[in-house]
Short mmCIF file of C-alpha atoms in Angstrom, two decimals:
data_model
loop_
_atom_site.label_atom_id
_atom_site.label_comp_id
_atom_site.label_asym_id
_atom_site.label_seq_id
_atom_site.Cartn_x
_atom_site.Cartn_y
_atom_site.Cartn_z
CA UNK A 1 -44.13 16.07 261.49
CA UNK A 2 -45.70 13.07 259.94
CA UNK A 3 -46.66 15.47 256.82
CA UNK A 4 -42.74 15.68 256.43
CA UNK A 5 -41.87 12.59 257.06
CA UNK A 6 -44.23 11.40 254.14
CA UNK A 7 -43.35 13.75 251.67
CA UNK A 8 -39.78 13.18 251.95
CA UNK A 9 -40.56 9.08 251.81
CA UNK A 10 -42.28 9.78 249.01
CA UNK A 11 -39.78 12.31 247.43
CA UNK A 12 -37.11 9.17 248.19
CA UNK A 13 -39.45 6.49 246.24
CA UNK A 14 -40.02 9.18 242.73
CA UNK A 15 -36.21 9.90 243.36
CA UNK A 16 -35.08 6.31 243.06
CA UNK A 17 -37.56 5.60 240.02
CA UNK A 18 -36.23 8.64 238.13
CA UNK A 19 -32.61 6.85 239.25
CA UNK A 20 -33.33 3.51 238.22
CA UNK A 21 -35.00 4.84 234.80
CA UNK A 22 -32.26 6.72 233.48
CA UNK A 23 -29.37 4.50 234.61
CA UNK A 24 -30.97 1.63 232.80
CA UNK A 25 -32.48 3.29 229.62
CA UNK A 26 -34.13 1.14 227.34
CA UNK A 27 -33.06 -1.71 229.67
CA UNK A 28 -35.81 -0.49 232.53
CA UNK A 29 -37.60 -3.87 231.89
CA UNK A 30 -35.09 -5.61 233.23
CA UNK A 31 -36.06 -3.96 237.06
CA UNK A 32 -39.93 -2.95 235.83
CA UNK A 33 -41.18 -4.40 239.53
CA UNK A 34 -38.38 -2.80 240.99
CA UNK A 35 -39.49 0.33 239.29
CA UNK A 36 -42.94 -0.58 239.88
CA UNK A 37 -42.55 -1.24 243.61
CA UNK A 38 -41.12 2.40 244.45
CA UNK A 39 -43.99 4.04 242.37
CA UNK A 40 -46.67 2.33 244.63
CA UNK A 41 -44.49 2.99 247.79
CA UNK A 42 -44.68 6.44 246.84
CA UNK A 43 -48.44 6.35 246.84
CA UNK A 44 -48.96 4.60 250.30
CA UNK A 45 -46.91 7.31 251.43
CA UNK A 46 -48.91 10.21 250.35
CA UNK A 47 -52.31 7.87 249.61
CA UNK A 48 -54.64 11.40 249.07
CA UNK A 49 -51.93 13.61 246.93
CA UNK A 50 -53.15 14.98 243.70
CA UNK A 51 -50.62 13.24 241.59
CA UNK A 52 -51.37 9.84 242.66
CA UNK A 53 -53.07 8.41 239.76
CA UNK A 54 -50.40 10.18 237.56
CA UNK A 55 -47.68 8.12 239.80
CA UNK A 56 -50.07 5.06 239.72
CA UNK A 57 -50.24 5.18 235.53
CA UNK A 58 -46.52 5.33 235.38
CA UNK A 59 -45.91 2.02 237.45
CA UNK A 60 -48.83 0.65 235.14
CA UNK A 61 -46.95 1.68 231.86
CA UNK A 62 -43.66 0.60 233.32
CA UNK A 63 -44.81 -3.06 233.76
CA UNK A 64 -46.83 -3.02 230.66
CA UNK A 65 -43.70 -1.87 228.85
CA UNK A 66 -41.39 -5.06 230.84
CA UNK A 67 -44.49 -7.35 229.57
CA UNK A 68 -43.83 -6.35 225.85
CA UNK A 69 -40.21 -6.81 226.35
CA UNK A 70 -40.67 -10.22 227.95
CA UNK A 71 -42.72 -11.60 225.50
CA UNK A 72 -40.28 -10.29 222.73
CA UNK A 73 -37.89 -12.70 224.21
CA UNK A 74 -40.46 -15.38 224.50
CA UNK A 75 -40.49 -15.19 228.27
CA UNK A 76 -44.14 -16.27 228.18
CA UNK A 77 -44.62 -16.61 232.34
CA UNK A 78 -42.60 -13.59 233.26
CA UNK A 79 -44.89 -11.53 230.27
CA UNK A 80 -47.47 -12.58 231.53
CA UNK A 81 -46.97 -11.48 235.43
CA UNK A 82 -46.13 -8.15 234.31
CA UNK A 83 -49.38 -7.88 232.82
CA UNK A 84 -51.55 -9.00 235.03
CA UNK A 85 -50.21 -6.45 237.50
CA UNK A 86 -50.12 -3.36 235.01
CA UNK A 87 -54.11 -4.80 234.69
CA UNK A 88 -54.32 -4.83 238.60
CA UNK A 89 -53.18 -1.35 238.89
CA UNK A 90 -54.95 0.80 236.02
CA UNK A 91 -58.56 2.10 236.81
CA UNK A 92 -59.42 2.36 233.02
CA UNK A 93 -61.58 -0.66 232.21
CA UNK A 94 -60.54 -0.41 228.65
CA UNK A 95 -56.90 -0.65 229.45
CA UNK A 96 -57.26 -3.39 231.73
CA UNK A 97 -59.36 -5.47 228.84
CA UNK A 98 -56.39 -4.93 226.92
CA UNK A 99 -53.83 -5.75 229.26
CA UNK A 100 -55.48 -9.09 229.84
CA UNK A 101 -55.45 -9.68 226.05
CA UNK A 102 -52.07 -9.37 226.29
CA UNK A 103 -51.42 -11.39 229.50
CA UNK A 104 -53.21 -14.03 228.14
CA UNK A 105 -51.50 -14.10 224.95
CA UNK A 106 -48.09 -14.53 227.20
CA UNK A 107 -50.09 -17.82 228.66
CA UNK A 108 -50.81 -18.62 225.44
CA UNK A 109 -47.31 -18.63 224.56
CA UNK A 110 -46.06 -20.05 228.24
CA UNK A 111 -48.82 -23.18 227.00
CA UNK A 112 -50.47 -22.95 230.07
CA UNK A 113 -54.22 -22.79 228.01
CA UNK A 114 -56.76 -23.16 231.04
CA UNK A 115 -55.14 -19.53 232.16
CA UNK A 116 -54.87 -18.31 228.56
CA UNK A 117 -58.59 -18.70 228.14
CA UNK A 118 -59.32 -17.01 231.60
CA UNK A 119 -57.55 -14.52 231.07
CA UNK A 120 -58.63 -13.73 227.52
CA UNK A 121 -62.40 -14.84 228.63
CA UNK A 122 -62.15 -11.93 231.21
CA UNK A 123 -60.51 -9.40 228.24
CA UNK A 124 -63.19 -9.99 226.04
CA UNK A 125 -65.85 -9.30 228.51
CA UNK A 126 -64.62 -5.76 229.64
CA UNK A 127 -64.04 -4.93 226.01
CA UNK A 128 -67.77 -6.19 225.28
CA UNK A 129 -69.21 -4.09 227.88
CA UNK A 130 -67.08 -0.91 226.55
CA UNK A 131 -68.67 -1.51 223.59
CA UNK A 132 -65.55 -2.43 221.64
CA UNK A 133 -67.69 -5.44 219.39
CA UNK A 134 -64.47 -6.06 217.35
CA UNK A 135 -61.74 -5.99 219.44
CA UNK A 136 -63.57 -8.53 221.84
CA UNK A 137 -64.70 -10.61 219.26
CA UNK A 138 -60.57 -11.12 218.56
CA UNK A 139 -60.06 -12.05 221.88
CA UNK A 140 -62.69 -14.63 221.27
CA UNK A 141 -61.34 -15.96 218.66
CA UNK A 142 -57.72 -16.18 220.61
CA UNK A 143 -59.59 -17.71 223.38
CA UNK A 144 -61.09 -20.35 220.76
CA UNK A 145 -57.37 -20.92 219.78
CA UNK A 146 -56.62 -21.99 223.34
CA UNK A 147 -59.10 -24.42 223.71
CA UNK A 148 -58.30 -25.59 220.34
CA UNK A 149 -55.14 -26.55 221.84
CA UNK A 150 -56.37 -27.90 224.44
CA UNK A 151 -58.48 -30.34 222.35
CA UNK A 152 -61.72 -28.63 223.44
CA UNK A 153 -63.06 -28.67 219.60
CA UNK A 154 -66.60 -28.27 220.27
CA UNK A 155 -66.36 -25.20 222.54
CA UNK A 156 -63.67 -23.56 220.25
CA UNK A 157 -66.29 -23.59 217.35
CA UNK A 158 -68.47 -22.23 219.82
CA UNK A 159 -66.55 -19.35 221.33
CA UNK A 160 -65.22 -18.76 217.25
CA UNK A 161 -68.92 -18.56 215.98
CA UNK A 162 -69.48 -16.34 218.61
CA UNK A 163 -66.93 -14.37 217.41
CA UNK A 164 -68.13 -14.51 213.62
CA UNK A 165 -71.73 -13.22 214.45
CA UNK A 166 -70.37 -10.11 216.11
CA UNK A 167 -67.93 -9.39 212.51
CA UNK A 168 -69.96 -10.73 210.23
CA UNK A 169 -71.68 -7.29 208.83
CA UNK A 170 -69.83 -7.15 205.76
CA UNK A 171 -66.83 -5.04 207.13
CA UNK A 172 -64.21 -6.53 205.59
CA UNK A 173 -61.22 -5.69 207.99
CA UNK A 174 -58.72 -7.32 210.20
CA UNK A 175 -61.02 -8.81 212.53
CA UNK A 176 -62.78 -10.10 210.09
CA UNK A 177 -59.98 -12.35 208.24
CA UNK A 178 -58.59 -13.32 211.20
CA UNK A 179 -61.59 -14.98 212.84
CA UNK A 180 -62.78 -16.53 209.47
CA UNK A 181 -59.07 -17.64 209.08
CA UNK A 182 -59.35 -19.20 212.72
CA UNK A 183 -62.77 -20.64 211.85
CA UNK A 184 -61.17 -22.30 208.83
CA UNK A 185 -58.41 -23.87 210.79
CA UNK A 186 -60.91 -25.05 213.69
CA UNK A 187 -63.27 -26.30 211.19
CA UNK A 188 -60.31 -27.85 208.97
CA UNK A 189 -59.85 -29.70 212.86
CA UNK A 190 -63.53 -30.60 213.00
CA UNK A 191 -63.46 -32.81 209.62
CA UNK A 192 -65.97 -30.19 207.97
CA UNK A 193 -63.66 -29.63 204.36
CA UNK A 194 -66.33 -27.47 203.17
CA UNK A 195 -66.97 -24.97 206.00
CA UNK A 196 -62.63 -24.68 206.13
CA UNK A 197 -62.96 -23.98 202.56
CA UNK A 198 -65.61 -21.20 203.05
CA UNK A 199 -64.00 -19.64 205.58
CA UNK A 200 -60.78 -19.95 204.53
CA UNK A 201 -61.76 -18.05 200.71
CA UNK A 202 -63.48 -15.29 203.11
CA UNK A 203 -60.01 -14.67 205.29
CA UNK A 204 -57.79 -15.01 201.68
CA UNK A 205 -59.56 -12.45 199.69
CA UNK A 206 -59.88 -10.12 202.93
CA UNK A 207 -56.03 -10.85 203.84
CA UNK A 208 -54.61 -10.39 200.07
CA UNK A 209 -56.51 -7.26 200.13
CA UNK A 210 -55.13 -5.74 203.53
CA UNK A 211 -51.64 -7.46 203.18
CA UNK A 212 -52.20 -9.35 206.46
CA UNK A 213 -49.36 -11.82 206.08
CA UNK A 214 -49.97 -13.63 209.00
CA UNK A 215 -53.41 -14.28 208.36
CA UNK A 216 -52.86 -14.77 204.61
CA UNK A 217 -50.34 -17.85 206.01
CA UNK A 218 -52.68 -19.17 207.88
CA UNK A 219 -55.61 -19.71 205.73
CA UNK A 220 -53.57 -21.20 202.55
CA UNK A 221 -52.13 -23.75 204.86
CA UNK A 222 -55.77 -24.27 206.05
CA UNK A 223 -56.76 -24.85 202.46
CA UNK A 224 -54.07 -26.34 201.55
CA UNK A 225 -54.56 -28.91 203.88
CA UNK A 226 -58.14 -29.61 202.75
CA UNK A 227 -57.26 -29.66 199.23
CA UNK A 228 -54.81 -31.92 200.15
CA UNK A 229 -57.16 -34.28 201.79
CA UNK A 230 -59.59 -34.19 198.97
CA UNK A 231 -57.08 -35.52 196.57
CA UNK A 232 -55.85 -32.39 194.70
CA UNK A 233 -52.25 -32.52 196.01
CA UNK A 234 -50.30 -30.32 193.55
CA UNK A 235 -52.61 -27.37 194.36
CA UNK A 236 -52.21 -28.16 197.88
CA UNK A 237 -48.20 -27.72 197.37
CA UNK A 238 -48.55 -24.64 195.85
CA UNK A 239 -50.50 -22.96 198.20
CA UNK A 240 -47.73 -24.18 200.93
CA UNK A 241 -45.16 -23.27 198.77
CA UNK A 242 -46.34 -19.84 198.88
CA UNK A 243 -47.12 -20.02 202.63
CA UNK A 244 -43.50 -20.70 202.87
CA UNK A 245 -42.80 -18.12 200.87
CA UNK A 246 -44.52 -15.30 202.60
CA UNK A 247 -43.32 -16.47 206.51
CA UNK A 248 -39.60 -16.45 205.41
CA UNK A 249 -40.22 -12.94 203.82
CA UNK A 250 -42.35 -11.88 207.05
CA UNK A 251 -40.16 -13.49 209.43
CA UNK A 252 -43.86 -15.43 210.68
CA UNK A 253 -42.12 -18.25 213.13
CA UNK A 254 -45.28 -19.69 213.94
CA UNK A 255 -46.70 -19.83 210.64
CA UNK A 256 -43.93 -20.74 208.97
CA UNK A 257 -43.10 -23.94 210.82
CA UNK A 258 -46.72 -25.33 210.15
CA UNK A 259 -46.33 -24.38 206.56
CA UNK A 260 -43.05 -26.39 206.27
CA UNK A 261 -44.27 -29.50 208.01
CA UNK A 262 -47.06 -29.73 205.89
CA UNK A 263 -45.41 -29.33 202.60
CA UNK A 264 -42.85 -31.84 203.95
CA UNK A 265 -45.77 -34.13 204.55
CA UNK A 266 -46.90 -33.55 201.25
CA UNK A 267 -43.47 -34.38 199.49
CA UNK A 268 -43.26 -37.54 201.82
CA UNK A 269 -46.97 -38.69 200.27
CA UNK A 270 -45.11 -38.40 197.07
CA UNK A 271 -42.60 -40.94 198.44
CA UNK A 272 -40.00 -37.63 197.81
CA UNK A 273 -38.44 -38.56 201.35
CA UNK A 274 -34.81 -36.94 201.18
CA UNK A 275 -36.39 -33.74 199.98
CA UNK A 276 -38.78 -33.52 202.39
CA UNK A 277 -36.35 -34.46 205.04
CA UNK A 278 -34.40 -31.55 203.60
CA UNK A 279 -37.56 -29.30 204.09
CA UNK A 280 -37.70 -29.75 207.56
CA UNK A 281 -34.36 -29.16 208.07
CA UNK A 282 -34.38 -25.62 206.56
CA UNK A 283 -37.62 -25.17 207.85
CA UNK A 284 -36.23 -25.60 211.82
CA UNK A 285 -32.91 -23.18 210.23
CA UNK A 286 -35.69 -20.42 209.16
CA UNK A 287 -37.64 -20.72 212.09
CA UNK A 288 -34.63 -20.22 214.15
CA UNK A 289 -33.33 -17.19 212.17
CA UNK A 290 -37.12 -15.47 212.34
CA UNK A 291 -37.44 -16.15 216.02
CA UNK A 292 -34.10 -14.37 216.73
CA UNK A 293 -35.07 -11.46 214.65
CA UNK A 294 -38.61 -11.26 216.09
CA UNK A 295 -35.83 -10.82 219.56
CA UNK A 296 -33.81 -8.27 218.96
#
């Protein structure tokens, strides 16, 4: 009967999943829309059974899972195609919000900015409307980044005050220091010393306090850079010094590589040019090392 005939198809599909998942072990990634593929077969097969949105939750964890996995290896576009369809498959709003996040973070990293901000535009709204004020206001603020990137100044401040009204209550927690430190840097961009300054003092002591040492990175090279343009260069060293510092310890690639170009600059304004040649040199060697670790 056709009742047979779709039970055992969809027996096949779970059987072949269960296969593929234990042959490969922590390797699954590697087929996730393989994986992914057999899961959904299985549902067409038996579209009304009871276990369907169990079956449909594993194919959305199984591609969310690849994503991580891809963007551990800096696969930026395949990251990000895993995500979008673990987002197209969960029916949790929440869930999808955050799968966005994530698949525009993986554009972010791919440099492809007009679909990072999309993608983190459409993130922040279903996080908004579940009434998750912080989390979206992040998203924001990594939506602000891509524009920044983009060149889009203006609307980055926007999108990043934005953010800052919806943290601003005098919760001093993640969200917090990481928009003010993003508001510093954009700011910083923006030719407006003081409000970098500000902001950046606000994501320091918040950062220091919670041990965030990415943050922490990236508002002393945000004041560092201000100092150094207001003519107080040996403070502006130290601060990148200990930027430097605390992305070699914290294996921060990202970070780390602005902080050594900048204190190379610095050393080069000091006419110090074989020693800051020599700083960029280990800086490429550490941000080499950090991004291999951040890989395995």
């Amino acid at each position: 009967s056709d009742v047979c005939s779709s039970d055992l198809l969809k027996a096949r599909h779970l059987a072949v999943a269960r296969h593929l998942q234990e042959t490969w072990g922590e390797e699954a990634g590697d087929v996730a829309e393989v994986l992914a593929s057999h899961y959904l077969d299985a549902i067409r097969a038996e579209p009304d059974a009871a276990d369907v949105e169990a079956i449909r939750a594993s194919a959305c964890q199984t591609l969310a899972d690849a994503g991580r996995r891809a963007l551990s290896l800096a696969l930026g576009p395949e990251a990000r195609r895993h995500f979008q369809r673990a987002a197209e498959l969960t029916t949790d709003s929440v869930q999808r919000g955050r799968l966005l996040r994530e698949a525009g973070m993986a554009a972010y990293l791919g440099s492809a900015y007009d679909d990072a901000v999309a993608l983190l535009s459409d993130a922040a709204r279903l996080l908004e409307q579940a009434a998750l004020h912080r989390e979206a206001a992040q998203v924001e603020a990594s939506a602000a980044r891509a524009l920044q990137e983009m060149g889009h100044f203006d609307e980055a401040w926007e999108r990043a005050a934005r953010a800052w009204a919806a943290v601003n209550d005098g919760t001093e927690d993640e969200a917090a220091a990481e928009i003010g430190a993003r508001r510093s840097a954009l700011a910083f961009m923006r030719g407006d010393h003081e409000a970098a300054l500000a902001d950046a003092e606000i994501a320091l002591r918040i950062a220091d306090g919670l041990r965030l040492s990415r943050v922490l990175a990236l508002a002393l090279i945000t004041k560092a850079n201000v100092l150094a343009e207001v003519g107080r260069p040996g403070e502006s060293t130290a601060l990148l010094t200990h930027a430097v510092k605390l992305g070699v310890d914290h294996d921060l690639g990202d970070q780390l590589g602005r902080a050594y170009y900048n204190l190379a600059d610095n050393v080069m304004a000091q006419g110090r040019f074989a020693e800051a040649e020599e700083m960029l040199t280990q800086g490429i060697e550490q941000i080499g090392r950090a991004s291999c670790r951040e890989r395995v």
